[in-house]
Amino acid sequence: MTAPKLLSPATIGEFDLPNRVVMAPLTRNRARPDSNVPHALNAEYYAQRASAGLIITEATQITPEGKGYAWTPGIHSAEQIGGWRQVTDAVHAQGGRIVLQLWHVGRISHTSLQPDGQAPVAPSAIAADAHTFDGEGFVQTSTPRALATDEIARVVDDYRQAARNARQAGFDGVEVHAANGYVLDQFLRDGSNTRDDRYGGSIENRVRILREVFEAVTDVWPAGRVGVRFSPFAGFNDMHDRTPMQTFGAAISAASAAGLAYLHLVEGQTGGPRDLPEGGDLDALRARFDGAYMANNGYDRQLAVDAVESGHADLVAFGRPYIANPDLVERFARNAELNAPDQATFYGGGAEGYTDYPTLAESQAA
């Protein structure tokens, strides 16, 4: 039987991938609590999944100010760079490829998670109707303060420095996280950005910080080793925009102009239904981008096979299937049954529900 195109090699920008199955970014809250440093358990987890065409790490805060959840990793200290180097070395030893997702949460944070208990920062001082995990439980996010115009250059430079740190840590590239209601998404959407300076008002102004971040990151990395993630129709983290097709059309055009390797879209609601709102058109958005298209949200094997065969997608990112199936590519190749993930162990904890899911060979030997 001929293997599906999903399992065939692909050249995406400067990435040479053995298959088109991508491990999606998955927050698992297992960095060291005291320092947000990745460690040996994280290295084992990612190395187990190195047969993916590409691994995108869990979202990783670029600065202490960018942290929004307990026990998530950073990329802003020497210790964190060293911890991530342990991860990349382990993945590369297994023949894998791994990129770091660059993350600033903006208003999706709590004062207890911020340096000196300060308010989170955001484009505008508008609280999100959302919750975050502070290490003890889920709490309402804190009201942010609006970034001053002259502070935004500092935020952009934090992305630049994080990109440098990712190179030092041995990554193969980076992904700019501009989805799911975090800071870049907050700037893009008119429901969270009510500024009246050059970073607010018109769509062109709201896209400005994104263009600046692309320029900063591609100063450090070849554009062919940079991707971007958007969630144009998702309401996750209390996000709203009156004209998502126009807003995200402009944002995607900016990514294309920057020459990025791939466009990674959440199709529908983050972690929810794939349905689009009236007027939502993924094909029209994809047409604004000259590079590869990575589809994400609720894909199973057959849906992914069909998406790649039809030309809808060049790559497909899988989230929950990768939690429970470290050998997902092999299972797809054999059309084998998948392990079911244990939702109780998704966030926080140790090896249970993290590195102890059996491979197909282990299951068959049992």
CSV table of C-alpha atoms in Angstrom, one decimal:
chain,number,residue,atom,x,y,z
A,1,MET,CA,0.0,0.0,0.0
A,2,THR,CA,1.4,3.4,-0.9
A,3,ALA,CA,2.1,5.7,2.0
A,4,PRO,CA,-0.1,8.8,2.1
A,5,LYS,CA,1.5,12.1,1.2
A,6,LEU,CA,1.1,13.1,4.9
A,7,LEU,CA,4.1,10.8,5.6
A,8,SER,CA,6.2,12.0,2.7
A,9,PRO,CA,9.2,14.3,3.0
A,10,ALA,CA,8.8,18.1,2.6
A,11,THR,CA,11.1,21.1,2.2
A,12,ILE,CA,9.5,24.0,4.1
A,13,GLY,CA,11.6,27.1,3.9
A,14,GLU,CA,15.0,26.0,5.2
A,15,PHE,CA,13.6,22.9,7.0
A,16,ASP,CA,14.0,19.5,5.4
A,17,LEU,CA,11.4,17.4,7.0
A,18,PRO,CA,11.0,13.6,6.8
A,19,ASN,CA,7.2,13.8,7.0
A,20,ARG,CA,4.4,16.4,7.3
A,21,VAL,CA,3.2,15.4,10.8
A,22,VAL,CA,3.9,18.2,13.2
A,23,MET,CA,3.9,18.1,17.0
A,24,ALA,CA,1.8,21.1,18.0
A,25,PRO,CA,2.8,23.4,20.9
A,26,LEU,CA,1.4,21.9,24.1
A,27,THR,CA,1.5,23.7,27.5
A,28,ARG,CA,2.2,20.9,30.0
A,29,ASN,CA,3.4,23.0,33.1
A,30,ARG,CA,6.3,20.8,34.0
A,31,ALA,CA,9.3,23.3,34.1
A,32,ARG,CA,11.0,23.7,37.4
A,33,PRO,CA,8.7,25.7,39.6
A,34,ASP,CA,11.4,27.9,41.1
A,35,SER,CA,13.1,29.0,37.9
A,36,ASN,CA,10.9,28.1,34.9
A,37,VAL,CA,13.8,26.0,33.6
A,38,PRO,CA,13.3,22.9,31.4
A,39,HIS,CA,15.0,19.8,32.8
A,40,ALA,CA,15.8,16.1,32.1
A,41,LEU,CA,12.1,15.0,32.2
A,42,ASN,CA,11.2,17.5,29.5
A,43,ALA,CA,14.2,16.3,27.4
A,44,GLU,CA,12.9,12.8,27.6
A,45,TYR,CA,9.4,13.8,26.7
A,46,TYR,CA,10.4,15.7,23.5
A,47,ALA,CA,13.0,13.1,22.5
A,48,GLN,CA,10.3,10.4,22.7
A,49,ARG,CA,8.4,12.4,20.0
A,50,ALA,CA,11.4,13.1,17.7
A,51,SER,CA,10.0,11.1,14.8
A,52,ALA,CA,7.6,14.0,14.1
A,53,GLY,CA,8.5,15.9,10.9
A,54,LEU,CA,8.8,19.0,13.2
A,55,ILE,CA,8.3,19.6,16.9
A,56,ILE,CA,7.0,23.0,18.0
A,57,THR,CA,7.7,23.4,21.7
A,58,GLU,CA,5.2,24.4,24.3
A,59,ALA,CA,4.8,28.2,24.4
A,60,THR,CA,7.8,29.7,26.2
A,61,GLN,CA,7.9,33.1,27.8
A,62,ILE,CA,10.4,35.5,26.3
A,63,THR,CA,10.6,37.6,29.5
A,64,PRO,CA,9.5,37.4,33.1
A,65,GLU,CA,6.8,40.0,32.2
A,66,GLY,CA,5.5,37.6,29.5
A,67,LYS,CA,4.6,34.8,32.0
A,68,GLY,CA,1.0,33.9,32.5
A,69,TYR,CA,0.8,30.5,34.0
A,70,ALA,CA,2.7,28.6,36.7
A,71,TRP,CA,5.4,26.2,35.9
A,72,THR,CA,5.8,27.2,32.2
A,73,PRO,CA,9.3,27.5,30.8
A,74,GLY,CA,11.2,30.6,29.8
A,75,ILE,CA,14.0,31.5,27.4
A,76,HIS,CA,15.3,34.6,29.1
A,77,SER,CA,17.9,33.4,31.6
A,78,ALA,CA,21.2,31.5,31.2
A,79,GLU,CA,19.8,28.6,33.2
A,80,GLN,CA,16.8,28.4,30.9
A,81,ILE,CA,19.0,28.4,27.8
A,82,GLY,CA,21.0,25.5,29.4
A,83,GLY,CA,17.8,23.6,30.2
A,84,TRP,CA,16.5,24.0,26.6
A,85,ARG,CA,19.9,22.9,25.3
A,86,GLN,CA,19.4,19.6,27.1
A,87,VAL,CA,16.1,19.2,25.3
A,88,THR,CA,17.4,20.1,21.8
A,89,ASP,CA,20.4,17.8,22.2
A,90,ALA,CA,18.1,15.0,23.2
A,91,VAL,CA,15.8,15.6,20.2
A,92,HIS,CA,18.7,15.9,17.8
A,93,ALA,CA,20.3,12.7,19.1
A,94,GLN,CA,17.1,11.0,18.0
A,95,GLY,CA,17.3,12.6,14.5
A,96,GLY,CA,14.5,15.1,15.2
A,97,ARG,CA,13.9,18.8,14.4
A,98,ILE,CA,12.6,21.2,17.0
A,99,VAL,CA,11.6,24.9,17.0
A,100,LEU,CA,10.8,27.1,20.0
A,101,GLN,CA,7.5,28.9,20.2
A,102,LEU,CA,8.1,32.5,21.4
A,103,TRP,CA,5.4,33.7,23.9
A,104,HIS,CA,4.3,36.8,25.7
A,105,VAL,CA,1.0,36.4,27.3
A,106,GLY,CA,0.1,40.1,27.7
A,107,ARG,CA,-3.0,40.5,29.8
A,108,ILE,CA,-3.5,36.7,30.3
A,109,SER,CA,-1.7,36.7,33.6
A,110,HIS,CA,-2.1,37.4,37.3
A,111,THR,CA,-0.2,39.8,39.5
A,112,SER,CA,1.1,36.8,41.5
A,113,LEU,CA,2.9,35.6,38.4
A,114,GLN,CA,4.5,38.9,37.5
A,115,PRO,CA,7.8,40.4,38.7
A,116,ASP,CA,7.3,42.3,42.0
A,117,GLY,CA,3.5,41.6,41.8
A,118,GLN,CA,3.0,44.2,39.1
A,119,ALA,CA,0.1,44.4,36.8
A,120,PRO,CA,0.4,42.5,33.5
A,121,VAL,CA,0.9,44.6,30.4
A,122,ALA,CA,-1.3,44.8,27.3
A,123,PRO,CA,-2.1,47.1,24.4
A,124,SER,CA,-5.0,48.5,26.4
A,125,ALA,CA,-6.1,48.4,30.1
A,126,ILE,CA,-9.0,46.0,29.3
A,127,ALA,CA,-9.3,43.0,31.6
A,128,ALA,CA,-10.0,39.7,29.9
A,129,ASP,CA,-12.9,37.5,31.0
A,130,ALA,CA,-10.5,34.6,31.4
A,131,HIS,CA,-8.7,32.5,34.0
A,132,THR,CA,-5.1,31.4,34.5
A,133,PHE,CA,-3.4,28.8,36.7
A,134,ASP,CA,-1.3,30.4,39.5
A,135,GLY,CA,0.2,27.2,40.9
A,136,GLU,CA,-2.7,26.5,43.4
A,137,GLY,CA,-5.8,26.8,41.2
A,138,PHE,CA,-7.5,28.8,38.5
A,139,VAL,CA,-7.8,32.5,39.2
A,140,GLN,CA,-9.3,35.4,37.3
A,141,THR,CA,-6.7,37.2,35.2
A,142,SER,CA,-5.6,40.6,36.5
A,143,THR,CA,-6.5,43.9,34.9
A,144,PRO,CA,-3.5,44.9,32.8
A,145,ARG,CA,-1.9,48.3,32.4
A,146,ALA,CA,-1.6,49.7,28.9
A,147,LEU,CA,1.9,49.7,27.4
A,148,ALA,CA,3.2,53.2,26.8
A,149,THR,CA,4.2,53.9,23.2
A,150,ASP,CA,7.8,54.1,24.0
A,151,GLU,CA,7.7,50.8,25.8
A,152,ILE,CA,6.8,48.8,22.8
A,153,ALA,CA,10.3,48.9,21.3
A,154,ARG,CA,11.4,47.1,24.5
A,155,VAL,CA,8.8,44.3,24.0
A,156,VAL,CA,9.9,43.9,20.4
A,157,ASP,CA,13.5,43.7,21.6
A,158,ASP,CA,12.5,41.0,24.0
A,159,TYR,CA,11.5,38.9,21.0
A,160,ARG,CA,14.8,39.6,19.4
A,161,GLN,CA,16.8,38.5,22.5
A,162,ALA,CA,14.6,35.4,22.9
A,163,ALA,CA,15.3,34.5,19.3
A,164,ARG,CA,19.1,34.9,20.0
A,165,ASN,CA,18.7,32.7,23.1
A,166,ALA,CA,16.9,30.1,21.1
A,167,ARG,CA,19.9,29.9,18.7
A,168,GLN,CA,22.2,29.5,21.7
A,169,ALA,CA,20.0,26.7,23.0
A,170,GLY,CA,20.4,24.8,19.8
A,171,PHE,CA,16.9,25.1,18.3
A,172,ASP,CA,16.4,24.6,14.5
A,173,GLY,CA,14.1,27.7,14.3
A,174,VAL,CA,11.4,29.6,16.1
A,175,GLU,CA,7.7,30.1,15.9
A,176,VAL,CA,6.1,33.5,16.7
A,177,HIS,CA,3.0,32.9,18.9
A,178,ALA,CA,0.4,35.4,17.7
A,179,ALA,CA,-2.6,33.3,18.5
A,180,ASN,CA,-5.0,32.4,21.3
A,181,GLY,CA,-5.5,35.8,22.9
A,182,TYR,CA,-1.9,36.5,23.9
A,183,VAL,CA,-0.1,39.8,23.5
A,184,LEU,CA,0.4,39.9,19.7
A,185,ASP,CA,-3.2,38.7,19.2
A,186,GLN,CA,-4.3,41.4,21.6
A,187,PHE,CA,-2.7,44.1,19.5
A,188,LEU,CA,-4.2,42.7,16.3
A,189,ARG,CA,-7.9,42.6,17.5
A,190,ASP,CA,-10.0,45.7,18.0
A,191,GLY,CA,-11.8,44.1,21.0
A,192,SER,CA,-8.6,44.2,23.0
A,193,ASN,CA,-6.7,47.1,21.3
A,194,THR,CA,-8.4,50.5,21.7
A,195,ARG,CA,-5.1,52.5,21.5
A,196,ASP,CA,-5.0,55.9,19.7
A,197,ASP,CA,-1.3,55.9,18.8
A,198,ARG,CA,0.5,54.3,15.9
A,199,TYR,CA,-0.1,50.9,17.4
A,200,GLY,CA,-3.9,51.2,17.5
A,201,GLY,CA,-7.0,52.3,15.5
A,202,SER,CA,-6.5,51.2,11.9
A,203,ILE,CA,-5.7,47.6,10.9
A,204,GLU,CA,-2.4,48.8,9.6
A,205,ASN,CA,-1.5,50.3,12.9
A,206,ARG,CA,-2.7,47.2,14.9
A,207,VAL,CA,-0.4,45.0,12.7
A,208,ARG,CA,2.6,47.3,13.2
A,209,ILE,CA,4.0,45.5,16.3
A,210,LEU,CA,3.7,42.2,14.4
A,211,ARG,CA,5.8,43.5,11.5
A,212,GLU,CA,8.4,44.8,14.0
A,213,VAL,CA,8.5,41.4,15.7
A,214,PHE,CA,9.0,39.7,12.4
A,215,GLU,CA,11.8,42.1,11.5
A,216,ALA,CA,13.5,41.5,14.9
A,217,VAL,CA,13.3,37.8,14.8
A,218,THR,CA,14.5,37.5,11.2
A,219,ASP,CA,17.5,39.7,12.1
A,220,VAL,CA,18.5,36.7,14.2
A,221,TRP,CA,17.2,33.8,12.2
A,222,PRO,CA,16.9,33.3,8.4
A,223,ALA,CA,13.2,33.9,7.6
A,224,GLY,CA,13.1,30.3,6.2
A,225,ARG,CA,13.5,29.1,9.8
A,226,VAL,CA,10.7,31.2,11.3
A,227,GLY,CA,7.0,30.4,11.4
A,228,VAL,CA,3.9,32.2,12.9
A,229,ARG,CA,0.7,31.0,14.5
A,230,PHE,CA,-2.6,32.8,14.3
A,231,SER,CA,-6.1,31.9,15.5
A,232,PRO,CA,-8.2,34.2,13.4
A,233,PHE,CA,-11.7,33.0,14.3
A,234,ALA,CA,-11.1,31.8,17.9
A,235,GLY,CA,-12.7,33.5,20.9
A,236,PHE,CA,-10.3,31.8,23.4
A,237,ASN,CA,-9.2,34.1,26.2
A,238,ASP,CA,-12.0,36.6,25.5
A,239,MET,CA,-10.9,37.7,22.1
A,240,HIS,CA,-13.1,39.6,19.6
A,241,ASP,CA,-12.6,41.4,16.3
A,242,ARG,CA,-15.3,43.0,14.2
A,243,THR,CA,-13.5,42.3,10.8
A,244,PRO,CA,-11.4,39.1,11.3
A,245,MET,CA,-10.9,38.5,7.6
A,246,GLN,CA,-9.5,42.0,7.0
A,247,THR,CA,-7.5,42.0,10.2
A,248,PHE,CA,-5.9,38.6,9.7
A,249,GLY,CA,-5.6,39.0,6.0
A,250,ALA,CA,-3.3,42.0,6.8
A,251,ALA,CA,-1.4,40.1,9.5
A,252,ILE,CA,-0.9,37.1,7.2
A,253,SER,CA,0.3,39.4,4.4
A,254,ALA,CA,2.8,40.8,6.8
A,255,ALA,CA,4.1,37.3,7.5
A,256,SER,CA,4.3,36.6,3.8
A,257,ALA,CA,6.2,39.9,3.2
A,258,ALA,CA,8.7,38.9,5.9
A,259,GLY,CA,9.4,35.6,4.0
A,260,LEU,CA,8.5,33.3,6.8
A,261,ALA,CA,8.7,29.6,6.3
A,262,TYR,CA,5.2,28.6,7.3
A,263,LEU,CA,1.8,29.9,8.4
A,264,HIS,CA,0.2,27.9,11.2
A,265,LEU,CA,-3.5,28.5,11.7
A,266,VAL,CA,-5.9,27.3,14.3
A,267,GLU,CA,-9.0,26.4,12.2
A,268,GLY,CA,-12.1,27.3,14.2
A,269,GLN,CA,-12.1,27.5,18.0
A,270,THR,CA,-8.9,26.7,19.9
A,271,GLY,CA,-9.3,23.2,21.2
A,272,GLY,CA,-13.0,23.3,20.1
A,273,PRO,CA,-15.3,23.1,17.1
A,274,ARG,CA,-13.8,23.6,13.7
A,275,ASP,CA,-16.8,25.6,12.4
A,276,LEU,CA,-16.1,29.1,11.1
A,277,PRO,CA,-18.2,32.2,11.5
A,278,GLU,CA,-20.2,33.5,8.7
A,279,GLY,CA,-17.8,35.1,6.2
A,280,GLY,CA,-14.8,33.1,7.6
A,281,ASP,CA,-12.7,31.7,4.7
A,282,LEU,CA,-9.5,29.8,5.4
A,283,ASP,CA,-8.7,29.4,1.8
A,284,ALA,CA,-8.8,33.2,1.3
A,285,LEU,CA,-6.5,33.8,4.3
A,286,ARG,CA,-4.1,31.1,3.2
A,287,ALA,CA,-3.9,32.7,-0.3
A,288,ARG,CA,-2.4,35.8,1.3
A,289,PHE,CA,0.7,33.7,2.3
A,290,ASP,CA,3.4,32.6,-0.1
A,291,GLY,CA,5.0,29.9,2.1
A,292,ALA,CA,3.8,26.6,3.5
A,293,TYR,CA,0.5,26.2,5.3
A,294,MET,CA,0.2,24.2,8.5
A,295,ALA,CA,-3.3,23.2,9.5
A,296,ASN,CA,-4.3,22.7,13.2
A,297,ASN,CA,-7.3,21.9,15.3
A,298,GLY,CA,-9.1,18.6,15.7
A,299,TYR,CA,-7.3,16.6,13.0
A,300,ASP,CA,-7.3,12.9,13.0
A,301,ARG,CA,-5.4,10.7,10.6
A,302,GLN,CA,-7.9,10.6,7.9
A,303,LEU,CA,-8.7,14.3,8.0
A,304,ALA,CA,-5.0,15.0,7.8
A,305,VAL,CA,-4.4,12.6,5.0
A,306,ASP,CA,-7.3,14.2,3.0
A,307,ALA,CA,-6.0,17.8,3.8
A,308,VAL,CA,-2.6,17.1,2.5
A,309,GLU,CA,-3.7,15.0,-0.5
A,310,SER,CA,-6.2,17.7,-1.6
A,311,GLY,CA,-3.6,20.5,-1.2
A,312,HIS,CA,-5.5,22.2,1.6
A,313,ALA,CA,-2.4,21.9,3.8
A,314,ASP,CA,1.3,21.2,3.5
A,315,LEU,CA,1.7,20.2,7.1
A,316,VAL,CA,-0.7,19.2,9.8
A,317,ALA,CA,-0.1,19.8,13.5
A,318,PHE,CA,-1.5,17.4,16.1
A,319,GLY,CA,-1.9,18.3,19.8
A,320,ARG,CA,-3.7,15.8,22.0
A,321,PRO,CA,-2.7,12.8,19.8
A,322,TYR,CA,0.9,13.7,20.6
A,323,ILE,CA,0.3,13.8,24.3
A,324,ALA,CA,-0.6,10.1,24.4
A,325,ASN,CA,1.3,8.8,21.4
A,326,PRO,CA,5.0,9.5,21.3
A,327,ASP,CA,5.3,7.3,18.1
A,328,LEU,CA,2.4,9.0,16.3
A,329,VAL,CA,4.1,8.9,12.9
A,330,GLU,CA,4.5,5.1,13.2
A,331,ARG,CA,1.0,4.6,14.3
A,332,PHE,CA,-0.2,6.7,11.3
A,333,ALA,CA,2.0,4.7,9.0
A,334,ARG,CA,0.4,1.4,10.2
A,335,ASN,CA,-3.0,3.0,10.6
A,336,ALA,CA,-2.8,1.6,14.2
A,337,GLU,CA,-5.1,2.4,17.1
A,338,LEU,CA,-4.0,5.4,19.2
A,339,ASN,CA,-3.6,5.6,23.0
A,340,ALA,CA,-6.2,7.8,24.7
A,341,PRO,CA,-4.8,10.8,26.6
A,342,ASP,CA,-5.5,11.2,30.3
A,343,GLN,CA,-6.8,14.7,30.7
A,344,ALA,CA,-6.2,14.6,34.5
A,345,THR,CA,-2.4,14.7,33.8
A,346,PHE,CA,-2.3,17.3,31.1
A,347,TYR,CA,-1.1,20.1,33.3
A,348,GLY,CA,1.6,19.8,36.0
A,349,GLY,CA,2.9,16.8,37.7
A,350,GLY,CA,5.8,14.5,36.8
A,351,ALA,CA,6.3,11.5,34.5
A,352,GLU,CA,2.7,10.1,34.9
A,353,GLY,CA,0.7,11.1,31.8
A,354,TYR,CA,3.9,12.7,30.4
A,355,THR,CA,6.6,10.2,29.5
A,356,ASP,CA,4.9,6.9,30.4
A,357,TYR,CA,2.6,6.5,27.4
A,358,PRO,CA,3.5,3.2,25.7
A,359,THR,CA,4.7,3.0,22.1
A,360,LEU,CA,3.0,0.7,19.7
A,361,ALA,CA,5.8,-1.9,20.0
A,362,GLU,CA,5.5,-1.7,23.8
A,363,SER,CA,1.8,-2.2,23.7
A,364,GLN,CA,2.0,-5.2,21.4
A,365,ALA,CA,4.7,-6.8,23.6
A,366,ALA,CA,2.6,-6.4,26.7
